[in-house]
XYZ file of C-alpha atoms in Angstrom:
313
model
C 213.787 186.929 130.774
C 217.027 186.855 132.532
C 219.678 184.668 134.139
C 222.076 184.908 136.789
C 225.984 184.126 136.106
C 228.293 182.889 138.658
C 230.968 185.771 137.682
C 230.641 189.033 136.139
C 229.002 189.554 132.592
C 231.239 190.872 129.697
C 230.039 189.732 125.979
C 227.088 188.710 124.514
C 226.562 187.124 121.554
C 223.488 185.636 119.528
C 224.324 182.326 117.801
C 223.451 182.336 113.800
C 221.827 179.106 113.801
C 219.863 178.382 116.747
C 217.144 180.643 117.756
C 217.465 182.054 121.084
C 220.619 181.433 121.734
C 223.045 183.183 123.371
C 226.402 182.600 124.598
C 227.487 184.670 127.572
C 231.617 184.974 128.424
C 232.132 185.609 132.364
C 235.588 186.583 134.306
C 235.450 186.500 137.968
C 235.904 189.649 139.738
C 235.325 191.729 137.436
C 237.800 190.243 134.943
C 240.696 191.799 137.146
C 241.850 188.127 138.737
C 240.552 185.216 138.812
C 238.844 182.812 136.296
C 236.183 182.385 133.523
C 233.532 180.999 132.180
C 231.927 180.653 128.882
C 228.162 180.237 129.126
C 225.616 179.016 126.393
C 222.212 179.656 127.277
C 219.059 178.943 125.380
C 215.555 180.908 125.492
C 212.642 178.923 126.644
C 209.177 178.918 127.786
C 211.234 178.755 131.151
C 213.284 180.954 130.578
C 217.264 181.479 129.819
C 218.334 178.188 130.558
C 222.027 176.678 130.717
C 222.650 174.399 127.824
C 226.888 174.396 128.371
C 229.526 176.026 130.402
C 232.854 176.044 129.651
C 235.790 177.189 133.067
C 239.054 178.901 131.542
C 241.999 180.057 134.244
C 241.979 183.529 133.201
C 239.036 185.506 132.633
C 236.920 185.811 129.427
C 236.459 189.093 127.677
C 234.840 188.359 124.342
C 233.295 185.376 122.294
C 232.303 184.569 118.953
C 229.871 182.252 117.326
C 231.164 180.561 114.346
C 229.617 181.066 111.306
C 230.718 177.532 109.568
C 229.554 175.428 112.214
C 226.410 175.866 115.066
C 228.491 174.169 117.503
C 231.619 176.300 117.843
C 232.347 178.809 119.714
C 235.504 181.380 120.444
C 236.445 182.681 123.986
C 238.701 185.767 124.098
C 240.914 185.170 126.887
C 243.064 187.262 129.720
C 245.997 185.195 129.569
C 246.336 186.615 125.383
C 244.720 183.030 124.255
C 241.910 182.114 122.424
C 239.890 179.141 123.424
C 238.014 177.314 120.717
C 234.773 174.718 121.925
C 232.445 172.449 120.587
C 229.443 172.096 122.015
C 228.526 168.278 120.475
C 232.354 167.181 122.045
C 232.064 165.167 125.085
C 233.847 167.873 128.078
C 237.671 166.353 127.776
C 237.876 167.304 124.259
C 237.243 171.063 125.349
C 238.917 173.112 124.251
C 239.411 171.993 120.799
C 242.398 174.481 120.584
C 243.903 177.563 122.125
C 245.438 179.984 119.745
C 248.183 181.637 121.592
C 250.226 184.251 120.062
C 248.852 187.427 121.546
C 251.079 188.904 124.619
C 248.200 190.772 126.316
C 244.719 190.195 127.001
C 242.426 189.703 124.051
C 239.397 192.195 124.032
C 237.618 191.277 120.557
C 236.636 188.408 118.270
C 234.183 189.043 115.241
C 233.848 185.810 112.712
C 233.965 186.452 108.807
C 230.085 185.774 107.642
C 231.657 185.051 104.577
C 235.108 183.782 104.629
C 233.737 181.377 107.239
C 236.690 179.689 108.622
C 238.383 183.212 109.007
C 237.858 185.410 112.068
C 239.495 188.334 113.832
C 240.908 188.882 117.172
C 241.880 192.345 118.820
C 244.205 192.817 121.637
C 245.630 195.067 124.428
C 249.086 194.334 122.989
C 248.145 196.771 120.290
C 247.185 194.449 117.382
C 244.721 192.788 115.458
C 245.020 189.191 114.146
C 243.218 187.174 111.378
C 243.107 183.663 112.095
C 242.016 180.336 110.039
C 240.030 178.115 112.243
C 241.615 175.166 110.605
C 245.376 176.650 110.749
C 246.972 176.383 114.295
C 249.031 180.053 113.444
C 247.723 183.486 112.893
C 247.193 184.168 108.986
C 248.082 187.937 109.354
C 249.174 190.145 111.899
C 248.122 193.987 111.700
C 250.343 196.317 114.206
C 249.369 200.023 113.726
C 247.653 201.134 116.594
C 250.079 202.719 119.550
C 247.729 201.532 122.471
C 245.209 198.738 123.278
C 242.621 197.217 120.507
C 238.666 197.357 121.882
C 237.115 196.293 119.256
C 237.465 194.901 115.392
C 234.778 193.633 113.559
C 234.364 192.750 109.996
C 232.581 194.870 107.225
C 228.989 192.847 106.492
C 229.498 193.517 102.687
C 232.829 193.201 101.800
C 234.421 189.948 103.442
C 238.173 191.210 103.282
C 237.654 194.431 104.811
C 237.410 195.291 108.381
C 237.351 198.122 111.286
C 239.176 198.359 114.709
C 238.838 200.956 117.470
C 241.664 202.117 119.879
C 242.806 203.393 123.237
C 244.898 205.297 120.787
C 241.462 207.810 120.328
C 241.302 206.057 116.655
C 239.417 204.471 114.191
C 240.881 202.011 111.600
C 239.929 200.874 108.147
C 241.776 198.173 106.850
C 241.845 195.797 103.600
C 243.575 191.628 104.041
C 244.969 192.157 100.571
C 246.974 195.773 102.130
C 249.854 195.639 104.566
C 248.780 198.857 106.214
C 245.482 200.765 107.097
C 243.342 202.481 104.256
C 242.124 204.849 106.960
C 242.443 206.284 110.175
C 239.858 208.272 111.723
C 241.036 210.682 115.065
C 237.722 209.236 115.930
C 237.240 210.919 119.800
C 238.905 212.927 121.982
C 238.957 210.173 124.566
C 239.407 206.660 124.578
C 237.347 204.392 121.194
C 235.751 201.141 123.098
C 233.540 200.195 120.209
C 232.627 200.507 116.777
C 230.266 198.602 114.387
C 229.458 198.972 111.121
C 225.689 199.496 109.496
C 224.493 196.225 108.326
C 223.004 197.930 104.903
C 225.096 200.603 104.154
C 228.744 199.808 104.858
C 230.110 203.326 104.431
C 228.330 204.059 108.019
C 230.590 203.122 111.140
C 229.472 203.818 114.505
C 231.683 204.422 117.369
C 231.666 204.947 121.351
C 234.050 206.577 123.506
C 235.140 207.127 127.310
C 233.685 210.442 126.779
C 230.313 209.076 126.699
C 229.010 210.072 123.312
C 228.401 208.121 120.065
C 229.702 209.011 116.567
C 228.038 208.195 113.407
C 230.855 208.225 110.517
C 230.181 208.164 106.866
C 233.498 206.625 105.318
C 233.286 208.923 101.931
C 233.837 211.888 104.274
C 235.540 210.697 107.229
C 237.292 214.386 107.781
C 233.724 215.030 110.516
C 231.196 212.949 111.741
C 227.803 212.572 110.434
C 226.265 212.633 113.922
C 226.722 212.404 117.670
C 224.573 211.064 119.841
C 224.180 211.843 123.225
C 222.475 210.296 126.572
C 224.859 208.244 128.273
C 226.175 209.353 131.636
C 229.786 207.433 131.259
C 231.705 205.443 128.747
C 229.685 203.978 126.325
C 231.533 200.195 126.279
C 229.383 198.646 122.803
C 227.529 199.829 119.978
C 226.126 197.176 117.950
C 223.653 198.062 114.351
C 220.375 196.313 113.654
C 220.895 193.442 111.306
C 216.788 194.485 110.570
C 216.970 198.117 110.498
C 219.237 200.209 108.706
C 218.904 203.242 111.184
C 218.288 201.772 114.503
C 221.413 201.267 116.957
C 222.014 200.180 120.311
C 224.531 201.099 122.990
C 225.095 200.247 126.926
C 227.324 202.268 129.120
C 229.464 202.295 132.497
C 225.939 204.129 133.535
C 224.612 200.811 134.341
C 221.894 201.765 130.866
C 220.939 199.972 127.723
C 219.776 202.523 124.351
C 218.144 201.924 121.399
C 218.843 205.113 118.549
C 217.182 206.106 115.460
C 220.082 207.727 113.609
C 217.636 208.606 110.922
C 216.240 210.928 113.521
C 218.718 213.607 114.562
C 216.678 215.994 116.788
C 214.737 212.914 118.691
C 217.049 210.351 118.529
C 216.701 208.190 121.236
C 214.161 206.146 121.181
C 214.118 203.601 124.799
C 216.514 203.613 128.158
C 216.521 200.236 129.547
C 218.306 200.434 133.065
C 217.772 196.828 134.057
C 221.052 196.511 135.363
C 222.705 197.316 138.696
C 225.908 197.365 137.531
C 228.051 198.377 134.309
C 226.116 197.438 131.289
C 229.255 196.162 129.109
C 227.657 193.305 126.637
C 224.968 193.847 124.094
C 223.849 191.863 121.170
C 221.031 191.886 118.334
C 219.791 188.972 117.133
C 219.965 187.889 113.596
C 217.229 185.733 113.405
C 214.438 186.936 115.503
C 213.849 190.537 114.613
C 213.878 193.016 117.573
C 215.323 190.698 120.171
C 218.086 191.933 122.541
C 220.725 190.541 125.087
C 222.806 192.431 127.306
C 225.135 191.518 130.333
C 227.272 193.088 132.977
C 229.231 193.402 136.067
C 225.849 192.665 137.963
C 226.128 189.033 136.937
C 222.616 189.244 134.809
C 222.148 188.343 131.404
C 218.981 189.469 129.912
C 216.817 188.462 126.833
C 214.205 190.433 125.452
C 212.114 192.198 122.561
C 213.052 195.868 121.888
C 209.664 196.803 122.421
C 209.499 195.645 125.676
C 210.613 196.425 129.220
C 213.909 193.871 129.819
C 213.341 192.189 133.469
């Protein structure tokens, strides 16, 4: 099933509580002007239907699903803010607050699953941020990388550790209780849009580049990667791990495709090429609850919903 967005498609993201649901975040024109808008949209026997919108001035690159409470929800914003909604608050109490201490656009969000009112923010002013839901300032601050911040997400086992990936061409491992990095992976030679970590073995980070490949790392012996995959014609913009299946990956690319990878499988790796969209494929979520269900969106203004097994439109 799919739905059609006003503006263009750039994160997707299943919520943890309700089945089927997916919130989209939009920027018109292709997030280069204009404004944004943070869908919600639910799976039915109808289809993707529109339970809430939410209209921002600058355009939205990134959202987040909080993992304390069904109804929230994080926008990462253009303008360096983040927006914070509830869905049960009637529209004039929206947003309930806009964290703004970031000087350039904000490219990530990623919640804590288990320091639940904590969640991180990454940046194209070079940093990362962790930020209390319930404070109205920035807990912690972490300034290493020397060019933007694509992606930083937290690791599913270990609540106070987390990854971020760089324009820089690096990889990141860092600890809340350490000032600095505990590592730093020269991760590609181009480039680092996304990384994510395995869901049941936390020593295995994924990462995708500008020069269209995917790295598998394993963190004990970061000095060469574990694997690479390739497939993808251009960048590969988000690599996301299978919270059901330890060795199955997805990816979508500037080459308009959506992948699904069985690391476990080296020589025959890829497993499907989705190429429902018409433009770049840029947002891609698994959901937690329903095993095998995907989302993606893109510049093509189409969010889709569907079962791994299946053909998307």
């Amino acid at each position: 099933m799919f739905l059609k967005t006003d503006f263009n498609g750039y994160a997707v993201k299943f919520s943890p509580f309700e089945d089927g649901r997916i919130a989209v975040a939009t920027s018109q024109n292709f997030g280069i002007v204009g404004n944004g808008r943070q869908y919600v949209l639910q799976a039915s026997q109808q289809g993707l239907v529109q339970v809430a919108a939410f209209d921002t001035k600058d355009g939205l690159y990134d959202c987040a699903w909080s993992e304390e409470n069904e109804n929230i929800l994080a926008s990462a914003s253009g303008d360096g803010s983040i927006k914070l909604w509830d869905l049960a608050a009637p529209p004039q109490a929206n947003p309930l607050r806009s964290f703004e201490e970031h000087t350039r656009e904000v490219y990530s969000l990623n919640w804590n699953m288990t320091h639940r009112n904590l969640f991180l923010s990454g940046s194209w002013d070079d940093t990362i941020k962790v930020w209390d839901v319930h404070r109205p300032e920035s807990a912690a601050t972490f300034a290493e990388h020397t060019y933007c911040v694509y992606a930083a997400n937290w690791n599913p086992a270990n609540a106070d550790i987390f990854l971020s990936a760089s324009g820089d061409l690096s990889l990141k491992i860092w600890d809340l209780r350490k000032p600095a990095s505990t590592m730093t992976i020269q991760a590609h030679a181009y480039e680092v849009l996304t990384a994510d970590w395995c869901k049941y073995n936390d020593c295995l980070v994924a990462t995708g580049s500008v020069d269209k490949s995917i790295k598998v790392w394993d963190l004990r012996r970061p000095d060469k990667e574990v694997l690479v995959l390739y497939g993808h014609g251009y960048a590969v913009r988000k690599v996301v791990f299978s919270p059901h299946a330890e060795t199955i990956l997805a990816s979508c690319s500037y080459d308009m495709t959506v992948r699904l990878w069985d690391i476990a499988a080296p020589e025959d790796s890829q497993l499907r090429v989705w190429d429902h969209h018409t433009e770049f494929a840029v947002g891609l979520d698994f959901s937690s609850l329903s095993e095998g269900m995907l989302a993606s969106t893109g510049w093509d203004e189409m969010t889709y919903f569907w079962n791994q097994r299946e053909n998307a439109r």
